[in-house]
């Protein structure tokens, strides 16, 4: 059973479009995260959600909006995509904040 | 602001060698520290989690130590194998425990 899953695995789109990436965890965890890995392979936190409440937002443009319909899902919606948004986006979850984090397989976003 | 440095950036060793990967971080006020491996084009696999109150953690051929006061962690890999070839990432939490802060990783290549 996949613990943290993401869809789609690959996403190719044009500048200016709006897209969403979905994340689901079946671990019963309370906290979920989105990380971005840039072209230099550097991983950086974007958001985390705890019981549907946003608890951090690390200088991410407001074109990015996390949406959590329930505790098991944290989707990432991106408006007006730009070339610089091309990256691999990873979803993660943990039982509560500051506990061990488990990562999804990643979504490779390419903006042309 | 937490900053993480991993040395060396890359390492090539013959099979069977014992090796040490180093990680240093600037803010000692962490909740825990995780070591991950990332295979090319893949997600992150959690290897070890060390709580801030612990000095070391072991899993199979892997041993991770933590010296929180000096801002250092090491990952020791015993009897390396070609299957260990991957990028190893060190990630302490931020001060609030709400996110992992990643280093740029050590890329390990083990030759048979």
mmCIF file of C-alpha atoms in Angstrom:
data_model
loop_
_atom_site.group_PDB
_atom_site.id
_atom_site.type_symbol
_atom_site.label_atom_id
_atom_site.label_comp_id
_atom_site.label_asym_id
_atom_site.label_seq_id
_atom_site.Cartn_x
_atom_site.Cartn_y
_atom_site.Cartn_z
ATOM 1 C CA UNK A 1 0.000 0.000 0.000
ATOM 2 C CA UNK A 2 1.311 3.418 -0.945
ATOM 3 C CA UNK A 3 1.618 5.605 2.157
ATOM 4 C CA UNK A 4 1.852 9.012 0.454
ATOM 5 C CA UNK A 5 0.713 9.264 -3.155
ATOM 6 C CA UNK A 6 0.736 12.128 -5.632
ATOM 7 C CA UNK A 7 -0.982 12.670 -8.969
ATOM 8 C CA UNK A 8 0.042 13.296 -11.603
ATOM 9 C CA UNK A 9 3.613 12.029 -11.697
ATOM 10 C CA UNK A 10 4.448 14.265 -14.653
ATOM 11 C CA UNK A 11 2.773 17.523 -15.666
ATOM 12 C CA UNK A 12 3.697 19.525 -18.749
ATOM 13 C CA UNK A 13 1.846 22.780 -19.322
ATOM 14 C CA UNK A 14 2.190 26.221 -20.836
ATOM 15 C CA UNK A 15 2.897 29.513 -19.166
ATOM 16 C CA UNK A 16 -0.176 31.234 -17.834
ATOM 17 C CA UNK A 17 -2.157 28.071 -17.210
ATOM 18 C CA UNK A 18 -3.632 27.017 -13.865
ATOM 19 C CA UNK A 19 -2.899 23.504 -12.594
ATOM 20 C CA UNK A 20 -3.353 21.353 -9.497
ATOM 21 C CA UNK A 21 -1.310 18.564 -7.968
ATOM 22 C CA UNK A 22 -3.051 16.134 -5.654
ATOM 23 C CA UNK A 23 -1.626 14.446 -2.576
ATOM 24 C CA UNK A 24 -3.152 11.746 -0.394
ATOM 25 C CA UNK A 25 -1.799 9.937 2.656
ATOM 26 C CA UNK A 26 -3.264 6.784 4.189
ATOM 27 C CA UNK A 27 -1.165 6.891 7.361
ATOM 28 C CA UNK A 28 -3.682 8.715 9.514
ATOM 29 C CA UNK A 29 -1.243 11.586 9.966
ATOM 30 C CA UNK A 30 -2.328 15.016 11.145
ATOM 31 C CA UNK A 31 0.262 17.142 9.346
ATOM 32 C CA UNK A 32 1.011 17.362 5.632
ATOM 33 C CA UNK A 33 3.622 19.351 3.706
ATOM 34 C CA UNK A 34 4.602 20.526 0.260
ATOM 35 C CA UNK A 35 8.270 20.841 -0.704
ATOM 36 C CA UNK A 36 9.810 22.094 -3.940
ATOM 37 C CA UNK A 37 13.015 20.655 -5.429
ATOM 38 C CA UNK A 38 14.534 23.030 -7.953
ATOM 39 C CA UNK A 39 16.756 22.311 -10.934
ATOM 40 C CA UNK A 40 19.805 22.246 -8.658
ATOM 41 C CA UNK A 41 18.144 19.511 -6.597
ATOM 42 C CA UNK A 42 17.721 21.795 -3.588
ATOM 43 C CA UNK A 43 14.662 20.934 -1.475
ATOM 44 C CA UNK A 44 12.750 23.705 0.242
ATOM 45 C CA UNK A 45 9.576 23.761 2.325
ATOM 46 C CA UNK A 46 6.574 25.527 0.796
ATOM 47 C CA UNK A 47 3.643 24.798 3.103
ATOM 48 C CA UNK A 48 2.490 22.620 5.932
ATOM 49 C CA UNK A 49 -1.043 21.924 7.125
ATOM 50 C CA UNK A 50 -2.115 20.682 10.526
ATOM 51 C CA UNK A 51 -5.753 19.662 10.914
ATOM 52 C CA UNK A 52 -6.779 21.854 7.970
ATOM 53 C CA UNK A 53 -4.908 24.846 9.332
ATOM 54 C CA UNK A 54 -1.963 26.389 7.515
ATOM 55 C CA UNK A 55 0.890 26.667 9.952
ATOM 56 C CA UNK A 56 3.758 27.902 7.766
ATOM 57 C CA UNK A 57 4.209 29.572 4.405
ATOM 58 C CA UNK A 58 7.827 30.123 3.416
ATOM 59 C CA UNK A 59 7.861 33.187 1.115
ATOM 60 C CA UNK A 60 5.923 31.341 -1.560
ATOM 61 C CA UNK A 61 4.182 33.491 -4.193
ATOM 62 C CA UNK A 62 0.453 33.785 -3.639
ATOM 63 C CA UNK A 63 -0.073 32.099 -7.012
ATOM 64 C CA UNK A 64 0.449 28.905 -5.027
ATOM 65 C CA UNK A 65 -2.406 27.864 -2.764
ATOM 66 C CA UNK A 66 -2.660 24.666 -0.724
ATOM 67 C CA UNK A 67 -6.125 23.217 -0.307
ATOM 68 C CA UNK A 68 -6.982 20.514 2.206
ATOM 69 C CA UNK A 69 -10.479 19.034 1.811
ATOM 70 C CA UNK A 70 -9.808 16.627 4.686
ATOM 71 C CA UNK A 71 -6.997 15.389 6.897
ATOM 72 C CA UNK A 72 -5.818 12.834 4.345
ATOM 73 C CA UNK A 73 -5.467 15.217 1.415
ATOM 74 C CA UNK A 74 -3.400 18.309 0.696
ATOM 75 C CA UNK A 75 -3.640 19.548 -2.864
ATOM 76 C CA UNK A 76 -1.460 22.236 -4.405
ATOM 77 C CA UNK A 77 -3.093 24.676 -6.797
ATOM 78 C CA UNK A 78 -0.939 26.938 -8.947
ATOM 79 C CA UNK A 79 -2.302 29.932 -10.865
ATOM 80 C CA UNK A 80 -0.701 31.681 -13.835
ATOM 81 C CA UNK A 81 2.204 29.275 -14.164
ATOM 82 C CA UNK A 82 5.638 30.722 -14.902
ATOM 83 C CA UNK A 83 8.782 29.154 -16.358
ATOM 84 C CA UNK A 84 10.443 29.361 -12.945
ATOM 85 C CA UNK A 85 7.785 27.111 -11.450
ATOM 86 C CA UNK A 86 9.326 24.154 -13.276
ATOM 87 C CA UNK A 87 10.526 21.810 -10.551
ATOM 88 C CA UNK A 88 9.716 18.593 -8.750
ATOM 89 C CA UNK A 89 7.083 19.023 -6.048
ATOM 90 C CA UNK A 90 7.020 16.604 -3.135
ATOM 91 C CA UNK A 91 4.203 16.021 -0.716
ATOM 92 C CA UNK A 92 4.987 14.655 2.761
ATOM 93 C CA UNK A 93 3.157 13.823 5.956
ATOM 94 C CA UNK A 94 3.921 13.246 9.624
ATOM 95 C CA UNK A 95 1.901 12.068 12.596
ATOM 96 C CA UNK A 96 2.142 15.541 14.063
ATOM 97 C CA UNK A 97 4.521 18.412 13.422
ATOM 98 C CA UNK A 98 8.134 17.622 14.386
ATOM 99 C CA UNK A 99 7.632 13.876 13.949
ATOM 100 C CA UNK A 100 9.178 11.712 11.230
ATOM 101 C CA UNK A 101 8.140 12.807 7.758
ATOM 102 C CA UNK A 102 7.226 10.439 4.932
ATOM 103 C CA UNK A 103 7.505 11.635 1.364
ATOM 104 C CA UNK A 104 5.515 10.952 -1.776
ATOM 105 C CA UNK A 105 7.140 10.051 -5.102
ATOM 106 C CA UNK A 106 7.085 13.611 -6.431
ATOM 107 C CA UNK A 107 5.429 15.419 -9.332
ATOM 108 C CA UNK A 108 7.688 16.771 -12.059
ATOM 109 C CA UNK A 109 6.181 20.008 -13.360
ATOM 110 C CA UNK A 110 7.478 21.430 -16.618
ATOM 111 C CA UNK A 111 6.266 24.830 -17.766
ATOM 112 C CA UNK A 112 6.929 25.679 -21.408
ATOM 113 C CA UNK B 1 17.357 30.858 10.091
ATOM 114 C CA UNK B 2 18.481 27.246 9.838
ATOM 115 C CA UNK B 3 21.171 26.532 7.264
ATOM 116 C CA UNK B 4 22.493 23.048 6.522
ATOM 117 C CA UNK B 5 25.825 22.099 4.965
ATOM 118 C CA UNK B 6 26.783 18.618 3.837
ATOM 119 C CA UNK B 7 30.342 17.534 3.184
ATOM 120 C CA UNK B 8 31.539 16.094 0.902
ATOM 121 C CA UNK B 9 29.264 17.033 -1.992
ATOM 122 C CA UNK B 10 30.245 13.850 -3.820
ATOM 123 C CA UNK B 11 32.046 10.667 -2.853
ATOM 124 C CA UNK B 12 33.219 7.654 -4.864
ATOM 125 C CA UNK B 13 34.362 4.506 -3.071
ATOM 126 C CA UNK B 14 34.981 0.849 -3.917
ATOM 127 C CA UNK B 15 32.581 -1.727 -2.571
ATOM 128 C CA UNK B 16 33.183 -2.804 1.001
ATOM 129 C CA UNK B 17 34.517 0.457 2.380
ATOM 130 C CA UNK B 18 33.161 2.058 5.525
ATOM 131 C CA UNK B 19 32.348 5.708 5.047
ATOM 132 C CA UNK B 20 31.149 8.787 6.874
ATOM 133 C CA UNK B 21 28.910 11.544 5.575
ATOM 134 C CA UNK B 22 28.953 14.835 7.439
ATOM 135 C CA UNK B 23 26.201 17.345 8.106
ATOM 136 C CA UNK B 24 26.387 20.648 9.970
ATOM 137 C CA UNK B 25 23.570 23.027 10.850
ATOM 138 C CA UNK B 26 23.550 26.551 12.227
ATOM 139 C CA UNK B 27 20.611 26.514 14.666
ATOM 140 C CA UNK B 28 20.891 23.932 17.432
ATOM 141 C CA UNK B 29 17.255 24.441 18.511
ATOM 142 C CA UNK B 30 15.928 21.458 16.587
ATOM 143 C CA UNK B 31 13.262 18.873 17.394
ATOM 144 C CA UNK B 32 14.849 16.089 15.395
ATOM 145 C CA UNK B 33 17.042 15.346 12.408
ATOM 146 C CA UNK B 34 16.277 12.962 9.560
ATOM 147 C CA UNK B 35 18.588 11.328 7.069
ATOM 148 C CA UNK B 36 17.132 10.451 3.671
ATOM 149 C CA UNK B 37 18.367 8.835 0.502
ATOM 150 C CA UNK B 38 17.196 9.898 -2.924
ATOM 151 C CA UNK B 39 17.764 7.777 -6.003
ATOM 152 C CA UNK B 40 17.925 9.576 -9.381
ATOM 153 C CA UNK B 41 14.474 10.656 -10.505
ATOM 154 C CA UNK B 42 12.867 9.197 -7.392
ATOM 155 C CA UNK B 43 11.374 10.359 -4.136
ATOM 156 C CA UNK B 44 12.934 10.498 -0.685
ATOM 157 C CA UNK B 45 13.316 7.426 1.477
ATOM 158 C CA UNK B 46 13.667 8.053 5.201
ATOM 159 C CA UNK B 47 16.693 6.238 6.594
ATOM 160 C CA UNK B 48 16.956 7.345 10.192
ATOM 161 C CA UNK B 49 15.317 9.796 12.549
ATOM 162 C CA UNK B 50 17.249 11.091 15.558
ATOM 163 C CA UNK B 51 15.295 12.905 18.222
ATOM 164 C CA UNK B 52 16.988 15.966 19.706
ATOM 165 C CA UNK B 53 17.450 14.114 23.011
ATOM 166 C CA UNK B 54 19.230 11.174 21.352
ATOM 167 C CA UNK B 55 22.912 10.837 20.537
ATOM 168 C CA UNK B 56 22.664 8.150 17.869
ATOM 169 C CA UNK B 57 20.372 5.822 15.970
ATOM 170 C CA UNK B 58 21.137 2.613 14.129
ATOM 171 C CA UNK B 59 19.439 0.708 11.327
ATOM 172 C CA UNK B 60 21.264 -2.227 9.799
ATOM 173 C CA UNK B 61 24.536 -1.000 8.286
ATOM 174 C CA UNK B 62 23.629 2.618 8.968
ATOM 175 C CA UNK B 63 24.459 4.580 12.089
ATOM 176 C CA UNK B 64 23.641 8.240 12.553
ATOM 177 C CA UNK B 65 24.963 10.392 15.362
ATOM 178 C CA UNK B 66 23.831 13.785 16.557
ATOM 179 C CA UNK B 67 25.715 16.429 18.499
ATOM 180 C CA UNK B 68 23.054 19.099 18.805
ATOM 181 C CA UNK B 69 25.162 21.581 20.779
ATOM 182 C CA UNK B 70 27.825 21.721 18.093
ATOM 183 C CA UNK B 71 25.326 21.507 15.224
ATOM 184 C CA UNK B 72 26.678 18.316 13.707
ATOM 185 C CA UNK B 73 25.396 14.973 12.545
ATOM 186 C CA UNK B 74 27.190 12.132 10.817
ATOM 187 C CA UNK B 75 25.886 9.169 8.865
ATOM 188 C CA UNK B 76 28.128 6.124 9.000
ATOM 189 C CA UNK B 77 27.656 3.445 6.336
ATOM 190 C CA UNK B 78 29.388 0.153 7.004
ATOM 191 C CA UNK B 79 30.561 -2.240 4.288
ATOM 192 C CA UNK B 80 29.232 -0.151 1.425
ATOM 193 C CA UNK B 81 27.524 -1.852 -1.513
ATOM 194 C CA UNK B 82 26.736 -0.689 -5.078
ATOM 195 C CA UNK B 83 23.079 -0.508 -4.057
ATOM 196 C CA UNK B 84 24.008 2.256 -1.610
ATOM 197 C CA UNK B 85 24.724 4.575 -4.541
ATOM 198 C CA UNK B 86 22.356 7.532 -4.159
ATOM 199 C CA UNK B 87 22.191 11.079 -2.846
ATOM 200 C CA UNK B 88 22.039 11.292 0.937
ATOM 201 C CA UNK B 89 20.214 14.241 2.463
ATOM 202 C CA UNK B 90 20.443 15.563 5.987
ATOM 203 C CA UNK B 91 17.417 17.481 7.310
ATOM 204 C CA UNK B 92 17.092 18.976 10.772
ATOM 205 C CA UNK B 93 13.842 20.670 11.688
ATOM 206 C CA UNK B 94 13.423 24.408 11.909
ATOM 207 C CA UNK B 95 13.158 25.930 15.366
ATOM 208 C CA UNK B 96 9.373 25.561 15.503
ATOM 209 C CA UNK B 97 9.537 21.941 14.378
ATOM 210 C CA UNK B 98 7.133 22.678 11.545
ATOM 211 C CA UNK B 99 9.428 21.916 8.600
ATOM 212 C CA UNK B 100 12.568 20.078 7.586
ATOM 213 C CA UNK B 101 15.481 22.162 6.348
ATOM 214 C CA UNK B 102 17.532 20.273 3.795
ATOM 215 C CA UNK B 103 21.192 20.319 2.896
ATOM 216 C CA UNK B 104 22.249 19.960 -0.720
ATOM 217 C CA UNK B 105 23.181 16.366 -0.172
ATOM 218 C CA UNK B 106 26.136 14.054 -0.660
ATOM 219 C CA UNK B 107 26.070 12.021 -3.858
ATOM 220 C CA UNK B 108 27.593 8.614 -3.189
ATOM 221 C CA UNK B 109 28.831 6.226 -5.839
ATOM 222 C CA UNK B 110 29.930 2.737 -4.790
ATOM 223 C CA UNK B 111 31.720 0.729 -7.453
ATOM 224 C CA UNK B 112 31.844 -3.073 -7.566
#
